[in-house]
CSV table of C-alpha atoms in Angstrom, one decimal:
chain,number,residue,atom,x,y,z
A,666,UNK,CA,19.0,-33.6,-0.2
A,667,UNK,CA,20.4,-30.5,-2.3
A,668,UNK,CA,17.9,-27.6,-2.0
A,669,UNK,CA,16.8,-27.4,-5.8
A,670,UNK,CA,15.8,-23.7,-5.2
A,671,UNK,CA,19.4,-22.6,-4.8
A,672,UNK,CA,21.8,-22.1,-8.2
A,673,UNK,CA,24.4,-24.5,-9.2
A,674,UNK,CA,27.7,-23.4,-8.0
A,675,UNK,CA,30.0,-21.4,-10.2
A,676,UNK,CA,33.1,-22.3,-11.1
A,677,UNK,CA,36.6,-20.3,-9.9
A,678,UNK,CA,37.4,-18.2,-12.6
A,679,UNK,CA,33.7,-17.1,-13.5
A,680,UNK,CA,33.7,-13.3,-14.2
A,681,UNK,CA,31.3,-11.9,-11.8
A,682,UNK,CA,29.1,-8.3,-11.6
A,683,UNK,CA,28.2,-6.9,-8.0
A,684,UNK,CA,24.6,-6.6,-7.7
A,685,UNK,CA,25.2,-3.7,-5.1
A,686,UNK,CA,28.4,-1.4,-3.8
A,687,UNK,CA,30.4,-3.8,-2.4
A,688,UNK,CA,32.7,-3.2,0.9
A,689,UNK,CA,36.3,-4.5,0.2
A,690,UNK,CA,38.4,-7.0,2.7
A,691,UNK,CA,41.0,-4.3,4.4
A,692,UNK,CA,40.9,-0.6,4.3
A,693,UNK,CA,36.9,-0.6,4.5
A,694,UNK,CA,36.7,0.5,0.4
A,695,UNK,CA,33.8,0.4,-1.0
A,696,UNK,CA,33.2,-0.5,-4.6
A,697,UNK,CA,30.4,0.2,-7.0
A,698,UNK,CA,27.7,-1.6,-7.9
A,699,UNK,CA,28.4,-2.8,-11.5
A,700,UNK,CA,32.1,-3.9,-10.0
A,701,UNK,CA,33.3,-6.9,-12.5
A,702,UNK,CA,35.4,-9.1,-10.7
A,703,UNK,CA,36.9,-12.7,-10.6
A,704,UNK,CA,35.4,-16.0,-8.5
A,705,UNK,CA,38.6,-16.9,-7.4
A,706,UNK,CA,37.0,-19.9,-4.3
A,707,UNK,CA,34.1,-21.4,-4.6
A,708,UNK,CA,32.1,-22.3,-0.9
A,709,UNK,CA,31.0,-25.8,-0.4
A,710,UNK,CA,27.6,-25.1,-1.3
A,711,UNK,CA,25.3,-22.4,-2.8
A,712,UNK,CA,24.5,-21.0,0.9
A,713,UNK,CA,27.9,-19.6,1.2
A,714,UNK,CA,30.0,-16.9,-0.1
A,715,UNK,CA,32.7,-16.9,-3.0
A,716,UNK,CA,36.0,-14.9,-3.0
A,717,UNK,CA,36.1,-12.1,-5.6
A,718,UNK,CA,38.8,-10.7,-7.1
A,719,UNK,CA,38.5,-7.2,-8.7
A,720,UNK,CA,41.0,-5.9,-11.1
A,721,UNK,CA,43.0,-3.9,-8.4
A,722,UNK,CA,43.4,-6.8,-6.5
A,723,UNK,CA,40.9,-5.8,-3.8
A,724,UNK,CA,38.5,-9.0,-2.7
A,725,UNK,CA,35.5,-9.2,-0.9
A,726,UNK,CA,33.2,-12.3,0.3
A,727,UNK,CA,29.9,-12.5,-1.6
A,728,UNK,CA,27.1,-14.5,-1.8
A,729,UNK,CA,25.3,-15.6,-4.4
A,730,UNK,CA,22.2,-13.3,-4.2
A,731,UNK,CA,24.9,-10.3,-4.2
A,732,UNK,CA,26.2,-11.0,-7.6
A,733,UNK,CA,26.0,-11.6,-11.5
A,734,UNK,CA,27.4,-13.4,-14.2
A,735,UNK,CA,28.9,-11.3,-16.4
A,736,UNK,CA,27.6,-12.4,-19.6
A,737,UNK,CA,24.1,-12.5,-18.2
A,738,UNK,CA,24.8,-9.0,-17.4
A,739,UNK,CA,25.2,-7.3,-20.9
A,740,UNK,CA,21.5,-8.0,-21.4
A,741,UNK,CA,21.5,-5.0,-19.2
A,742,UNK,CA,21.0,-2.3,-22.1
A,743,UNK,CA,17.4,-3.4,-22.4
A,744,UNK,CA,15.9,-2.9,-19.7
A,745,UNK,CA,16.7,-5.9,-16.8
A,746,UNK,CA,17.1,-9.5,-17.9
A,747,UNK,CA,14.8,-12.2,-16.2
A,748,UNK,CA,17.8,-14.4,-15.4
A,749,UNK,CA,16.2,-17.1,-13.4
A,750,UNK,CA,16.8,-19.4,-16.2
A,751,UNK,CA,20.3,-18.7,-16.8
A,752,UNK,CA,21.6,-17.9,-13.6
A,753,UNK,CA,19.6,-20.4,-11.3
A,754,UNK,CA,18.1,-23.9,-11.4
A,755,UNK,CA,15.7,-24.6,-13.2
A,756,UNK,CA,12.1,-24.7,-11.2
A,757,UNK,CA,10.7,-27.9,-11.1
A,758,UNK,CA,7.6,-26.4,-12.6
A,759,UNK,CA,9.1,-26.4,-16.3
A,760,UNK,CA,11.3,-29.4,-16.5
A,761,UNK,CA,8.7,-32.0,-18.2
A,762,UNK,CA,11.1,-35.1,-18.4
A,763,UNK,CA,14.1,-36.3,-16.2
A,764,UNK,CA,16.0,-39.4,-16.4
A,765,UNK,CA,19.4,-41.4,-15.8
A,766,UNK,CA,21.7,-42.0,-18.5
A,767,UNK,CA,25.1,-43.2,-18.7
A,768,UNK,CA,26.7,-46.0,-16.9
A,769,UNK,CA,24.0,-46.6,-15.0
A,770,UNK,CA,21.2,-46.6,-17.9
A,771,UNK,CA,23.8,-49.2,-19.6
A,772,UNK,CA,24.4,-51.4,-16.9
A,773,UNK,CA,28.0,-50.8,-16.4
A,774,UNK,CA,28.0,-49.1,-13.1
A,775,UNK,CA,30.6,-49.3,-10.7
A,776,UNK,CA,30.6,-48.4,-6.7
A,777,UNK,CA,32.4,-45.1,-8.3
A,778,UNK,CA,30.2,-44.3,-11.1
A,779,UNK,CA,28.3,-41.5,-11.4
A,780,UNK,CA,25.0,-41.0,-11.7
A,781,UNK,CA,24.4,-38.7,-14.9
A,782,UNK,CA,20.8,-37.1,-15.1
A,783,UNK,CA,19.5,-35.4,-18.3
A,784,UNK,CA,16.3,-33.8,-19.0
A,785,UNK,CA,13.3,-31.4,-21.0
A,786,UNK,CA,12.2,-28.4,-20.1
A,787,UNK,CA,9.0,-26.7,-21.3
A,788,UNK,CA,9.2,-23.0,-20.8
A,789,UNK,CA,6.7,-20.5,-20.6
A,790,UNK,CA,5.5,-19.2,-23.9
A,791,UNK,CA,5.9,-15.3,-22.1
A,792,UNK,CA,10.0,-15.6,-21.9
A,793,UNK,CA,10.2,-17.9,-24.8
A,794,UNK,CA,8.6,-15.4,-27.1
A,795,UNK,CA,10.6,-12.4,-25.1
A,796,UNK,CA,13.2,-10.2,-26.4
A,797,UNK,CA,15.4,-12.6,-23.6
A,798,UNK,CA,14.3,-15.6,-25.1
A,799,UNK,CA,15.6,-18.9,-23.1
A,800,UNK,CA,18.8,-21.1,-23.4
A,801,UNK,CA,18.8,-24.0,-25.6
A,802,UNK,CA,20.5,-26.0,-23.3
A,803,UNK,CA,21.2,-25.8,-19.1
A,804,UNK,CA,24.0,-27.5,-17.5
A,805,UNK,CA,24.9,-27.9,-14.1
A,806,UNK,CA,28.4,-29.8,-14.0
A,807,UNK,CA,28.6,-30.6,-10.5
A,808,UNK,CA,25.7,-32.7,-10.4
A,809,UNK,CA,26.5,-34.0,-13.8
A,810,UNK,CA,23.0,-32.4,-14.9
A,811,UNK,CA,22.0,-31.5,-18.8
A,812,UNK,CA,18.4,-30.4,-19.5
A,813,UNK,CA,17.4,-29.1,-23.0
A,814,UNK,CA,15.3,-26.8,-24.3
A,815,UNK,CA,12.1,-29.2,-25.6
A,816,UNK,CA,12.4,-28.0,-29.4
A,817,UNK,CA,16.4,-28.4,-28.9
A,818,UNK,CA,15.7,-32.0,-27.9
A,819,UNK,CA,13.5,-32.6,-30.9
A,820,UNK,CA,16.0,-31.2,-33.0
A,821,UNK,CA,18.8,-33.3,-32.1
A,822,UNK,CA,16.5,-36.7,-31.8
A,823,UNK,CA,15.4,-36.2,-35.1
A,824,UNK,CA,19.2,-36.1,-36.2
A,825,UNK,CA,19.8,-39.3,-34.2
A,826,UNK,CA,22.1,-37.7,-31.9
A,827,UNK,CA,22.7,-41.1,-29.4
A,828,UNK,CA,22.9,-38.9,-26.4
A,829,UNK,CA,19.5,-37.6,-26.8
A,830,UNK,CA,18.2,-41.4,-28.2
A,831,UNK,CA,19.1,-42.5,-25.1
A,832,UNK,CA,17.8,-40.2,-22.9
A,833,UNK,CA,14.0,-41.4,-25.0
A,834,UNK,CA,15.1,-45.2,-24.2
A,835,UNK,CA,16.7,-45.4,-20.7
A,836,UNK,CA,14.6,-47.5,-18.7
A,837,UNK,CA,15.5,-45.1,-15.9
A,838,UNK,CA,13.2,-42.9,-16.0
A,839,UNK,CA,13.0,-40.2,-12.7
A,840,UNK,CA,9.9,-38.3,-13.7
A,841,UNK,CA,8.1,-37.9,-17.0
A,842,UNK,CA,4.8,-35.6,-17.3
A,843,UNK,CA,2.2,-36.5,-19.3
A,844,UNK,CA,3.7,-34.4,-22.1
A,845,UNK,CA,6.8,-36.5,-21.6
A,846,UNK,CA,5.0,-39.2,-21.8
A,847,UNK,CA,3.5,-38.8,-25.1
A,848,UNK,CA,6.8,-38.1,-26.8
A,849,UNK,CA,8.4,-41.4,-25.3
A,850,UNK,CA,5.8,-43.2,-26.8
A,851,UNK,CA,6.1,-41.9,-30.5
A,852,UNK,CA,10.0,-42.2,-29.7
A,853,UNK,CA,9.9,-44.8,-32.8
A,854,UNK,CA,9.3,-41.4,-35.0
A,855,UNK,CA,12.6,-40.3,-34.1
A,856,UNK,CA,14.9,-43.4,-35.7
A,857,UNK,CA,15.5,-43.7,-39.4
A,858,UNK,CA,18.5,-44.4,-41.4
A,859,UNK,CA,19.9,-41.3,-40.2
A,860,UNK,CA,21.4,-43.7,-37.5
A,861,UNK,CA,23.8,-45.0,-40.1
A,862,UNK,CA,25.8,-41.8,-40.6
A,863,UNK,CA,25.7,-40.0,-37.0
A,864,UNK,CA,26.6,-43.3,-35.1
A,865,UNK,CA,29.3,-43.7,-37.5
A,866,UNK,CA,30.2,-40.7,-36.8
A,867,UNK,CA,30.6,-40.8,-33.8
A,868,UNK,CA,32.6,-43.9,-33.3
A,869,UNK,CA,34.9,-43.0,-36.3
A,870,UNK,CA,35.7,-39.6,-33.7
A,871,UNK,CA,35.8,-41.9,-31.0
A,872,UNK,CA,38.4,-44.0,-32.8
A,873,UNK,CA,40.8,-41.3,-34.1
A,874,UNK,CA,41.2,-40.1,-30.4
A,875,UNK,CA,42.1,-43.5,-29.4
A,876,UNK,CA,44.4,-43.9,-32.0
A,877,UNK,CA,45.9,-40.7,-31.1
A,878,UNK,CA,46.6,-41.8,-27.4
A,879,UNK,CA,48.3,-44.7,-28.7
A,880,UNK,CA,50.8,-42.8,-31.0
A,881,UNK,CA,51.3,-40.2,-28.5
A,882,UNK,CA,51.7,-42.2,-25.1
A,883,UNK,CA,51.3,-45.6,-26.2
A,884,UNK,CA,48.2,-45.7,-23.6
A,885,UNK,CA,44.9,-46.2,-24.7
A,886,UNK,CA,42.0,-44.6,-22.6
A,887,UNK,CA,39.9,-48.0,-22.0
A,888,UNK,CA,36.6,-46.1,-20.9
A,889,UNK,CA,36.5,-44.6,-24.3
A,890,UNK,CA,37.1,-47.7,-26.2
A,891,UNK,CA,34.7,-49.5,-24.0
A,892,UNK,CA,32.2,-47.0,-24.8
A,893,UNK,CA,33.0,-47.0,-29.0
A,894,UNK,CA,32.0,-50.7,-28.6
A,895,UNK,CA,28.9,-50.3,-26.5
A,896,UNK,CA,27.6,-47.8,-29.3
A,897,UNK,CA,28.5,-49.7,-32.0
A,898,UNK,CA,26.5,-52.5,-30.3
A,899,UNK,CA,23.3,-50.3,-30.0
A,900,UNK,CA,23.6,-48.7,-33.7
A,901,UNK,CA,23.0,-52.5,-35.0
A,902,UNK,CA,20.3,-53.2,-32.6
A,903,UNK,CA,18.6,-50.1,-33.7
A,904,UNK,CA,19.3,-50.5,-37.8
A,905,UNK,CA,17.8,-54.6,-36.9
A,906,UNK,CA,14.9,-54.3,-34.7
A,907,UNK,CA,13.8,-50.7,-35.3
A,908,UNK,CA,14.4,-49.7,-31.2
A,909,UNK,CA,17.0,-48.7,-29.2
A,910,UNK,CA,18.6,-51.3,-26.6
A,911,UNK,CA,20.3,-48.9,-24.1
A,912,UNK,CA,21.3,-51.7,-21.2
A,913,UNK,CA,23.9,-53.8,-22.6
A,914,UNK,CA,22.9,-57.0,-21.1
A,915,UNK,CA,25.1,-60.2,-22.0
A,916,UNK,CA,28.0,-58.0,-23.1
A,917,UNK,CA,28.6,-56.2,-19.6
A,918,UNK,CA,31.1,-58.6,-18.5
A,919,UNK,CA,33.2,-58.0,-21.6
A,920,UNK,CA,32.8,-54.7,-21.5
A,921,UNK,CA,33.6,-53.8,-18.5
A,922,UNK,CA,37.0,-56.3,-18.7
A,923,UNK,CA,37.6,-53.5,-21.5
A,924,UNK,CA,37.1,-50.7,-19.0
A,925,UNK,CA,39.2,-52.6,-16.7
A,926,UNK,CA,42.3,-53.0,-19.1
A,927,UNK,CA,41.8,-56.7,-18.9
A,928,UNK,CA,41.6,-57.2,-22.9
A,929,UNK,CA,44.4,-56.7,-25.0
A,930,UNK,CA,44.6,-54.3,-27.8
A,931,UNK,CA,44.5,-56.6,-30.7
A,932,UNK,CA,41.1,-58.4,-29.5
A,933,UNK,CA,39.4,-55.1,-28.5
A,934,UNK,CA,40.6,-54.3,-32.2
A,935,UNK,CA,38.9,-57.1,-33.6
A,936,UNK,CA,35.8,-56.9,-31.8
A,937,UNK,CA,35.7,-53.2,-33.2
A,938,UNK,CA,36.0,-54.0,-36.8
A,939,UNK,CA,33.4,-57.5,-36.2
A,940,UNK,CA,31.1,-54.6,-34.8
A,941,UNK,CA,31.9,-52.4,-38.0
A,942,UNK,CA,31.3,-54.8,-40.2
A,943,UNK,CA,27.8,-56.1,-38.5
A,944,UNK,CA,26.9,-52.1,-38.1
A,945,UNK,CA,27.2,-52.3,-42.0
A,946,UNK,CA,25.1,-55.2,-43.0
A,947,UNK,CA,22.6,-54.2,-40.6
A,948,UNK,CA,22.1,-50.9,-42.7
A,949,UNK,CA,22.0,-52.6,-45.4
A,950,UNK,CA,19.2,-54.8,-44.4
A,951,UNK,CA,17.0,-52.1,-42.3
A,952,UNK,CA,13.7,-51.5,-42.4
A,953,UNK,CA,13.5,-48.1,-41.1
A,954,UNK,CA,12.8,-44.7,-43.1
A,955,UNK,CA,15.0,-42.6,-44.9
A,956,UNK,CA,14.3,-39.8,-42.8
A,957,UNK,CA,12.4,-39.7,-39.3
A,958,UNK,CA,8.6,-38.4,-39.1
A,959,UNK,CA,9.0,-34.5,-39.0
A,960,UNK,CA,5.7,-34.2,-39.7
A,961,UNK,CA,4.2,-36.2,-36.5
A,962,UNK,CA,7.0,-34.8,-34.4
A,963,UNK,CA,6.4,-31.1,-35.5
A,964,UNK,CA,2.3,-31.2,-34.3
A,965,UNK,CA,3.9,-32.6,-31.1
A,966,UNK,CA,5.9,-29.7,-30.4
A,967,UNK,CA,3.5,-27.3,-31.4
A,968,UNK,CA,0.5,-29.0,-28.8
A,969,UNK,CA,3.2,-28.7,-26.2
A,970,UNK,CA,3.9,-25.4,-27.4
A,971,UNK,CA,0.1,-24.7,-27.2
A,972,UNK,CA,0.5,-26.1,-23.4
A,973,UNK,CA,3.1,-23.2,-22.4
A,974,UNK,CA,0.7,-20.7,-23.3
């Protein structure tokens, strides 16, 4: 198991600021600290050094302890940044909720598939309220990891943003604090007929990229069409039944025949615009809100607020 303690690996080509005077391969140079260079290899994992590349071409093995990020770094002018959010992982002390979504949420995973977690994190009310403030949002790409910010998650749930929906839905749920707990079960305050518009949206985008692919290579990218289906499928669950059906249950086989390349263009096409169509009466005939309950959800961020202090 990865040692959650350690940082997420940076990428090659992150710009980089040595922590201390830093002793160059060849020659025996020695650089100053405050040296901005360039990850150019990344180790195999965070325990490790990189190779970085300074602007002269010199290069030197460090680890991660010895360096910076250089946007982290400009913080510098006032005073020393408390970069354990931005440059590290995330303790397990603040993230409040952490779950699966993705294939595996929908059940549409493969031997191959990945397993995509996403979470909330509840910092403390000393560095939210700092000068530093905290990121909104904290990705770590190689273990196909998002968490967000808890009034960042709020904000985009109360927009309908499906990503974040789902992440309130899955039914794979890693760990969930009592905090957590409470928003998943006022999840309902969170859907309104703001679905309408921001699914649509999203499967119009979805669409135009597809359509794209065919004019310009005559291919279509079957994962993403797969996908434009599935969430067309749970925008007219939610708009019926007032809840959000993230597995996609009898439809799996036929989905994943799209996935496949199995289906031909012309039915995956008419199953789209029977979707459409459904998506549309279904918003018609809904019973949920205009908008969601920002009221209910506000006093809920501001207890958990209350619980960072």
């Amino acid at each position: 198991m990865a040692d959650r303690s350690l940082p997420p690996l940076l990428p090659v080509g992150t710009r980089v600021v040595a922590r201390a005077a830093v002793r160059v391969a060849g020659g025996g140079r020695e650089l100053p600290a405050g040296a901005t260079g360039t990850n150019v290899a990344a180790p195999a994992d965070g325990t490790h050094a990189y190779r970085v590349r300074f602007p002269d071409g010199a290069e030197a093995s460090l680890r991660r302890s010895e360096l910076r990020i250089w946007r982290h770094s400009l913080a510098d002018d006032t005073g020393g940044t408390p970069d354990l959010l931005a440059d590290f992982r995330l303790h397990e002390s603040l993230v409040v909720y952490r779950c699966v979504v993705g294939s595996r949420a929908f059940g549409l995973a493969t031997e191959s598939s990945d397993v995509d977690r996403r979470g909330v994190y509840l910092p403390p009310a000393d560095l939210h309220w700092s000068l530093y403030g905290v990121p909104e949002q904290i990705e770590n790409p190689d273990n196909q990891e998002c968490y967000w910010e808890l009034g960042k998650f709020l904000r985009l749930a109360l927009k309908a943003n499906p990503n974040v929906l789902e992440c309130l839905w899955t039914p794979e749920v890693e760990f969930a604090s009592p905090l957590a707990g409470e928003m998943r079960d006022m999840r309902a305050a969170f859907l309104s007929r703001l679905v309408y518009r921001t699914y649509n949206g999203y499967t119009l985008s979805q669409f135009k990229k597809l359509e794209q692919d065919l004019r310009t290579t005559g291919a279509v990218k079957w994962k993403h069409a797969m996908h434009l289906l599935r969430l067309l499928l749970s925008g007219i669950d939610v708009l019926r039944e007032g809840d959000l059906r993230v597995r996609v249950g009898e439809h799996r086989e036929r989905l994943l025949a799209i996935k496949r390349g199995e289906v031909p263009w012309e039915e995956v096409e008419a199953w789209r615009l029977s979707l459409h169509a459904a998506f549309d009466e279904a918003y018609r005939g809904t019973a949920l809100p205009e908008v969601p309950d920002y009221e209910r959800v506000n006093a809920f961020l501001l207890r958990a607020r209350r619980c960072a202090l």
